[in-house]
PDB file of C-alpha atoms in Angstrom:
ATOM      1  CA  UNK E   1       0.034  -0.061  -0.046  1.00 86.00           C
ATOM      2  CA  UNK E   2       1.000   3.413  -0.399  1.00 90.00           C
ATOM      3  CA  UNK E   3       0.572   6.481   1.899  1.00 90.00           C
ATOM      4  CA  UNK E   4       0.615   9.950   0.301  1.00 92.00           C
ATOM      5  CA  UNK E   5       0.841  12.517   3.091  1.00 93.00           C
ATOM      6  CA  UNK E   6       0.237  16.311   2.108  1.00 94.00           C
ATOM      7  CA  UNK E   7       1.717  18.695   4.959  1.00 93.00           C
ATOM      8  CA  UNK E   8       0.728  21.761   6.317  1.00 91.00           C
ATOM      9  CA  UNK E   9       3.430  23.517   4.368  1.00 89.00           C
ATOM     10  CA  UNK E  10       2.703  22.152   1.106  1.00 90.00           C
ATOM     11  CA  UNK E  11       5.164  19.318   1.070  1.00 92.00           C
ATOM     12  CA  UNK E  12       4.010  15.903   0.009  1.00 93.00           C
ATOM     13  CA  UNK E  13       5.523  12.675   1.356  1.00 93.00           C
ATOM     14  CA  UNK E  14       5.033   9.152  -0.137  1.00 94.00           C
ATOM     15  CA  UNK E  15       5.650   6.058   1.785  1.00 93.00           C
ATOM     16  CA  UNK E  16       5.312   2.350   0.401  1.00 93.00           C
ATOM     17  CA  UNK E  17       4.260   0.127   3.088  1.00 91.00           C
ATOM     18  CA  UNK E  18       3.708  -3.636   3.198  1.00 87.00           C
ATOM     19  CA  UNK E  19       2.736  -4.202   6.893  1.00 92.00           C
ATOM     20  CA  UNK E  20      -0.725  -4.620   8.064  1.00 92.00           C
ATOM     21  CA  UNK E  21      -0.488  -2.005  10.697  1.00 95.00           C
ATOM     22  CA  UNK E  22       1.919   0.884  11.405  1.00 96.00           C
ATOM     23  CA  UNK E  23       2.666   3.756  13.806  1.00 97.00           C
ATOM     24  CA  UNK E  24       3.154   7.071  12.262  1.00 96.00           C
ATOM     25  CA  UNK E  25       4.641   9.952  14.341  1.00 96.00           C
ATOM     26  CA  UNK E  26       7.906  11.951  14.377  1.00 96.00           C
ATOM     27  CA  UNK E  27      10.028   9.580  16.663  1.00 95.00           C
ATOM     28  CA  UNK E  28      12.321   7.394  14.824  1.00 94.00           C
ATOM     29  CA  UNK E  29      10.793   4.185  16.770  1.00 95.00           C
ATOM     30  CA  UNK E  30       7.568   4.857  14.651  1.00 95.00           C
ATOM     31  CA  UNK E  31       7.048   3.082  11.381  1.00 95.00           C
ATOM     32  CA  UNK E  32       6.312   6.079   9.263  1.00 95.00           C
ATOM     33  CA  UNK E  33       8.512   8.943  10.292  1.00 95.00           C
ATOM     34  CA  UNK E  34       7.007  12.662  10.042  1.00 94.00           C
ATOM     35  CA  UNK E  35       9.755  14.837  11.444  1.00 91.00           C
ATOM     36  CA  UNK E  36       7.639  17.852  12.227  1.00 91.00           C
ATOM     37  CA  UNK E  37       7.081  19.734  15.552  1.00 90.00           C
ATOM     38  CA  UNK E  38       2.996  19.334  14.976  1.00 91.00           C
ATOM     39  CA  UNK E  39       3.431  15.375  15.381  1.00 95.00           C
ATOM     40  CA  UNK E  40       3.560  13.546  18.529  1.00 96.00           C
ATOM     41  CA  UNK E  41       6.212  10.850  18.953  1.00 96.00           C
ATOM     42  CA  UNK E  42       3.885   8.064  18.197  1.00 96.00           C
ATOM     43  CA  UNK E  43       0.765  10.059  16.989  1.00 97.00           C
ATOM     44  CA  UNK E  44      -1.556   6.998  15.633  1.00 96.00           C
ATOM     45  CA  UNK E  45      -1.643   3.791  14.263  1.00 97.00           C
ATOM     46  CA  UNK E  46      -3.306   2.679  11.108  1.00 96.00           C
ATOM     47  CA  UNK E  47      -4.440  -0.773  10.565  1.00 95.00           C
ATOM     48  CA  UNK E  48      -5.620  -2.792   7.371  1.00 92.00           C
ATOM     49  CA  UNK E  49      -8.448  -5.261   8.649  1.00 91.00           C
ATOM     50  CA  UNK E  50      -9.844  -7.171   5.562  1.00 89.00           C
ATOM     51  CA  UNK E  51      -9.383  -4.241   3.232  1.00 86.00           C
ATOM     52  CA  UNK E  52     -11.017  -1.787   5.724  1.00 91.00           C
ATOM     53  CA  UNK E  53      -8.525   0.637   7.504  1.00 93.00           C
ATOM     54  CA  UNK E  54      -9.050   1.850  10.748  1.00 95.00           C
ATOM     55  CA  UNK E  55      -6.906   4.676  12.274  1.00 96.00           C
ATOM     56  CA  UNK E  56      -6.396   5.161  16.527  1.00 97.00           C
ATOM     57  CA  UNK E  57      -5.282   8.200  17.916  1.00 97.00           C
ATOM     58  CA  UNK E  58      -2.205   7.073  20.107  1.00 97.00           C
ATOM     59  CA  UNK E  59      -3.224  10.217  22.523  1.00 95.00           C
ATOM     60  CA  UNK E  60      -1.433  12.585  20.692  1.00 96.00           C
ATOM     61  CA  UNK E  61      -1.524  16.252  21.586  1.00 94.00           C
ATOM     62  CA  UNK E  62      -2.957  17.568  18.272  1.00 94.00           C
ATOM     63  CA  UNK E  63      -5.227  14.642  17.844  1.00 95.00           C
ATOM     64  CA  UNK E  64      -6.544  12.933  14.591  1.00 96.00           C
ATOM     65  CA  UNK E  65      -9.631  14.327  12.430  1.00 95.00           C
ATOM     66  CA  UNK E  66     -11.709  12.689   9.901  1.00 93.00           C
ATOM     67  CA  UNK E  67     -13.247  15.155   7.784  1.00 90.00           C
ATOM     68  CA  UNK E  68     -12.579  17.832  10.379  1.00 90.00           C
ATOM     69  CA  UNK E  69     -14.127  16.036  13.416  1.00 94.00           C
ATOM     70  CA  UNK E  70     -11.770  14.830  15.849  1.00 95.00           C
ATOM     71  CA  UNK E  71     -11.929  11.146  16.806  1.00 96.00           C
ATOM     72  CA  UNK E  72     -11.827   9.733  20.266  1.00 96.00           C
ATOM     73  CA  UNK E  73      -8.392   8.762  21.589  1.00 96.00           C
ATOM     74  CA  UNK E  74      -7.259   5.332  22.179  1.00 96.00           C
ATOM     75  CA  UNK E  75     -10.349   3.973  19.898  1.00 96.00           C
ATOM     76  CA  UNK E  76     -10.310   2.532  16.457  1.00 96.00           C
ATOM     77  CA  UNK E  77     -12.275   4.357  14.040  1.00 96.00           C
ATOM     78  CA  UNK E  78     -12.973   3.421  10.606  1.00 94.00           C
ATOM     79  CA  UNK E  79     -11.523   5.519   8.015  1.00 91.00           C
ATOM     80  CA  UNK E  80     -14.115   6.302   5.329  1.00 86.00           C
ATOM     81  CA  UNK E  81     -12.726   5.934   1.742  1.00 80.00           C
ATOM     82  CA  UNK E  82     -13.476   9.665   0.968  1.00 82.00           C
ATOM     83  CA  UNK E  83     -13.279  11.649   3.825  1.00 86.00           C
ATOM     84  CA  UNK E  84     -10.164  13.630   4.464  1.00 90.00           C
ATOM     85  CA  UNK E  85      -8.064  12.248   7.079  1.00 92.00           C
ATOM     86  CA  UNK E  86      -5.750  15.133   8.718  1.00 93.00           C
ATOM     87  CA  UNK E  87      -3.500  14.933  12.112  1.00 94.00           C
ATOM     88  CA  UNK E  88      -0.754  16.706  13.458  1.00 91.00           C
ATOM     89  CA  UNK E  89       1.361  18.330  10.493  1.00 91.00           C
ATOM     90  CA  UNK E  90      -0.476  16.266   7.775  1.00 94.00           C
ATOM     91  CA  UNK E  91      -2.865  18.210   6.274  1.00 93.00           C
ATOM     92  CA  UNK E  92      -4.535  15.170   4.531  1.00 93.00           C
ATOM     93  CA  UNK E  93      -3.504  11.436   3.933  1.00 92.00           C
ATOM     94  CA  UNK E  94      -4.279   9.427   0.980  1.00 91.00           C
ATOM     95  CA  UNK E  95      -4.081   5.611   1.231  1.00 88.00           C
ATOM     96  CA  UNK E  96      -3.849   3.682  -2.051  1.00 86.00           C
ATOM     97  CA  UNK E  97      -3.511  -0.209  -1.958  1.00 79.00           C
ATOM     98  CA  UNK E  98      -1.208  -2.358  -3.642  1.00 62.00           C
ATOM     99  CA  UNK E  99      -0.119  -5.968  -3.433  1.00 52.00           C
ATOM    100  CA  UNK E 100       3.142  -5.889  -1.496  1.00 42.00           C
ATOM    101  CA  UNK E 101       4.825  -9.363  -0.186  1.00 38.00           C
ATOM    102  CA  UNK E 102       7.850  -7.754   1.866  1.00 45.00           C
ATOM    103  CA  UNK E 103       7.197  -6.151   5.133  1.00 46.00           C
ATOM    104  CA  UNK E 104       9.298  -3.140   4.877  1.00 51.00           C
ATOM    105  CA  UNK E 105       8.806   0.629   4.776  1.00 55.00           C
ATOM    106  CA  UNK E 106      10.207   3.072   2.078  1.00 55.00           C
ATOM    107  CA  UNK E 107      10.207   6.605   2.233  1.00 56.00           C
ATOM    108  CA  UNK E 108       9.948   8.538  -1.238  1.00 56.00           C
ATOM    109  CA  UNK E 109       9.917  12.306  -0.886  1.00 53.00           C
ATOM    110  CA  UNK E 110       9.062  15.435  -2.774  1.00 51.00           C
ATOM    111  CA  UNK E 111      11.298  18.554  -1.618  1.00 48.00           C
ATOM    112  CA  UNK E 112      11.774  16.900   1.710  1.00 47.00           C
ATOM    113  CA  UNK E 113      12.595  19.421   4.056  1.00 48.00           C
ATOM    114  CA  UNK E 114      13.054  18.771   7.928  1.00 46.00           C
ATOM    115  CA  UNK E 115      11.599  21.318   9.968  1.00 46.00           C
ATOM    116  CA  UNK E 116      13.280  20.362  13.314  1.00 47.00           C
ATOM    117  CA  UNK E 117      16.615  20.497  11.693  1.00 43.00           C
ATOM    118  CA  UNK E 118      17.952  24.084  12.965  1.00 43.00           C
ATOM    119  CA  UNK E 119      21.304  24.040  11.813  1.00 43.00           C
ATOM    120  CA  UNK E 120      20.515  24.191   8.115  1.00 41.00           C
ATOM    121  CA  UNK E 121      19.133  28.114   7.436  1.00 44.00           C
ATOM    122  CA  UNK E 122      18.016  27.126   3.952  1.00 42.00           C
ATOM    123  CA  UNK E 123      15.218  25.282   5.156  1.00 39.00           C
ATOM    124  CA  UNK E 124      11.908  26.628   5.396  1.00 41.00           C
ATOM    125  CA  UNK E 125       9.914  26.681   9.039  1.00 40.00           C
ATOM    126  CA  UNK E 126       6.320  25.806   8.935  1.00 42.00           C
ATOM    127  CA  UNK E 127       3.828  28.531   9.610  1.00 42.00           C
ATOM    128  CA  UNK E 128       2.794  27.483  12.868  1.00 40.00           C
ATOM    129  CA  UNK E 129       5.573  26.460  15.741  1.00 42.00           C
ATOM    130  CA  UNK E 130       2.942  25.131  17.916  1.00 44.00           C
ATOM    131  CA  UNK E 131       1.906  22.645  15.455  1.00 44.00           C
ATOM    132  CA  UNK E 132      -1.811  22.955  16.791  1.00 42.00           C
ATOM    133  CA  UNK E 133      -4.132  21.345  14.528  1.00 42.00           C
ATOM    134  CA  UNK E 134      -6.743  24.351  14.707  1.00 41.00           C
ATOM    135  CA  UNK E 135      -3.839  26.720  14.138  1.00 38.00           C
ATOM    136  CA  UNK E 136      -2.871  25.037  11.184  1.00 41.00           C
ATOM    137  CA  UNK E 137      -5.895  24.891   9.216  1.00 42.00           C
ATOM    138  CA  UNK E 138      -5.758  27.880   7.039  1.00 44.00           C
ATOM    139  CA  UNK E 139      -8.834  27.465   4.976  1.00 47.00           C
ATOM    140  CA  UNK E 140     -11.108  24.627   3.145  1.00 51.00           C
ATOM    141  CA  UNK E 141     -10.024  21.448   3.037  1.00 51.00           C
ATOM    142  CA  UNK E 142      -8.267  20.438  -0.106  1.00 50.00           C
ATOM    143  CA  UNK E 143     -10.901  19.961  -3.122  1.00 44.00           C
ATOM    144  CA  UNK E 144      -8.637  16.849  -4.603  1.00 52.00           C
ATOM    145  CA  UNK E 145     -11.068  14.326  -2.718  1.00 63.00           C
ATOM    146  CA  UNK E 146     -13.048  12.378  -4.614  1.00 72.00           C
ATOM    147  CA  UNK E 147     -16.145  13.548  -2.245  1.00 76.00           C
ATOM    148  CA  UNK E 148     -15.289  17.176  -2.793  1.00 80.00           C
ATOM    149  CA  UNK E 149     -15.343  16.470  -6.882  1.00 83.00           C
ATOM    150  CA  UNK E 150     -18.460  14.728  -6.751  1.00 85.00           C
ATOM    151  CA  UNK E 151     -20.086  17.507  -4.461  1.00 86.00           C
ATOM    152  CA  UNK E 152     -18.864  20.158  -7.027  1.00 87.00           C
ATOM    153  CA  UNK E 153     -20.189  18.355  -9.963  1.00 89.00           C
ATOM    154  CA  UNK E 154     -23.496  17.974  -8.419  1.00 90.00           C
ATOM    155  CA  UNK E 155     -23.734  21.535  -7.425  1.00 90.00           C
ATOM    156  CA  UNK E 156     -22.869  22.633 -10.834  1.00 92.00           C
ATOM    157  CA  UNK E 157     -25.350  20.339 -12.474  1.00 92.00           C
ATOM    158  CA  UNK E 158     -28.019  21.674 -10.145  1.00 92.00           C
ATOM    159  CA  UNK E 159     -27.289  25.100 -10.780  1.00 91.00           C
ATOM    160  CA  UNK E 160     -27.341  24.534 -14.674  1.00 91.00           C
ATOM    161  CA  UNK E 161     -30.907  22.958 -14.367  1.00 92.00           C
ATOM    162  CA  UNK E 162     -32.245  25.715 -12.345  1.00 90.00           C
ATOM    163  CA  UNK E 163     -30.537  28.333 -15.027  1.00 88.00           C
ATOM    164  CA  UNK E 164     -32.131  26.638 -17.442  1.00 89.00           C
ATOM    165  CA  UNK E 165     -35.789  26.456 -15.979  1.00 90.00           C
ATOM    166  CA  UNK E 166     -35.182  30.361 -15.214  1.00 86.00           C
ATOM    167  CA  UNK E 167     -34.359  31.116 -18.651  1.00 85.00           C
ATOM    168  CA  UNK E 168     -37.368  28.845 -20.044  1.00 83.00           C
ATOM    169  CA  UNK E 169     -39.647  30.897 -17.694  1.00 82.00           C
ATOM    170  CA  UNK E 170     -38.668  34.120 -18.748  1.00 79.00           C
ATOM    171  CA  UNK E 171     -38.632  33.062 -22.440  1.00 76.00           C
ATOM    172  CA  UNK E 172     -42.457  31.975 -22.044  1.00 75.00           C
ATOM    173  CA  UNK E 173     -43.559  35.157 -20.100  1.00 74.00           C
ATOM    174  CA  UNK E 174     -41.902  37.498 -23.124  1.00 70.00           C
ATOM    175  CA  UNK E 175     -43.510  35.761 -25.814  1.00 67.00           C
ATOM    176  CA  UNK E 176     -46.760  37.452 -27.477  1.00 69.00           C
ATOM    177  CA  UNK E 177     -50.089  35.368 -27.038  1.00 67.00           C
ATOM    178  CA  UNK E 178     -51.402  33.084 -29.885  1.00 70.00           C
ATOM    179  CA  UNK E 179     -54.375  33.745 -31.593  1.00 71.00           C
ATOM    180  CA  UNK E 180     -56.142  31.325 -29.761  1.00 72.00           C
ATOM    181  CA  UNK E 181     -55.048  32.773 -26.574  1.00 68.00           C
ATOM    182  CA  UNK E 182     -56.187  36.282 -27.310  1.00 64.00           C
ATOM    183  CA  UNK E 183     -59.780  35.007 -28.064  1.00 70.00           C
ATOM    184  CA  UNK E 184     -59.960  32.742 -25.135  1.00 62.00           C
TER     185      UNK E 184
END
């Protein structure tokens, strides 16, 4: 399976995982390491149970959110496929299933920056130094999820139908009466 993590600073991390369950956190003891101040050492546990994913908040400081609703700590919670999953420094997490035979975790990065590395002045720091989830959210969730795309398409269709009906109503009001209508 593949994890695609979009961080609050826009950085994207990709992890190849073949374990049925794994811990995400900033500690090197976590299976998936995200070295960011907004992450707890062991932030959450993700488990694959017969193709259904469950996430457990490991009593992290900043919590775990499914579609902007905080889940209860220490309680495995099913992850609905099309809802946004966010926690700590992770603005959104997408899980893609693949067939893997080895039990290993590999990290692939795009523009990886370690915000905890204070010796390199070229690295950018995240906007929030506290890592609080409520402070990190700077607007609506990304529109990349399938749920948001479907909602957008449905809204456009409803507006188009309403516009068409309004146009037809206006057109009918402007038409002159037919001879049959005039003598009725």
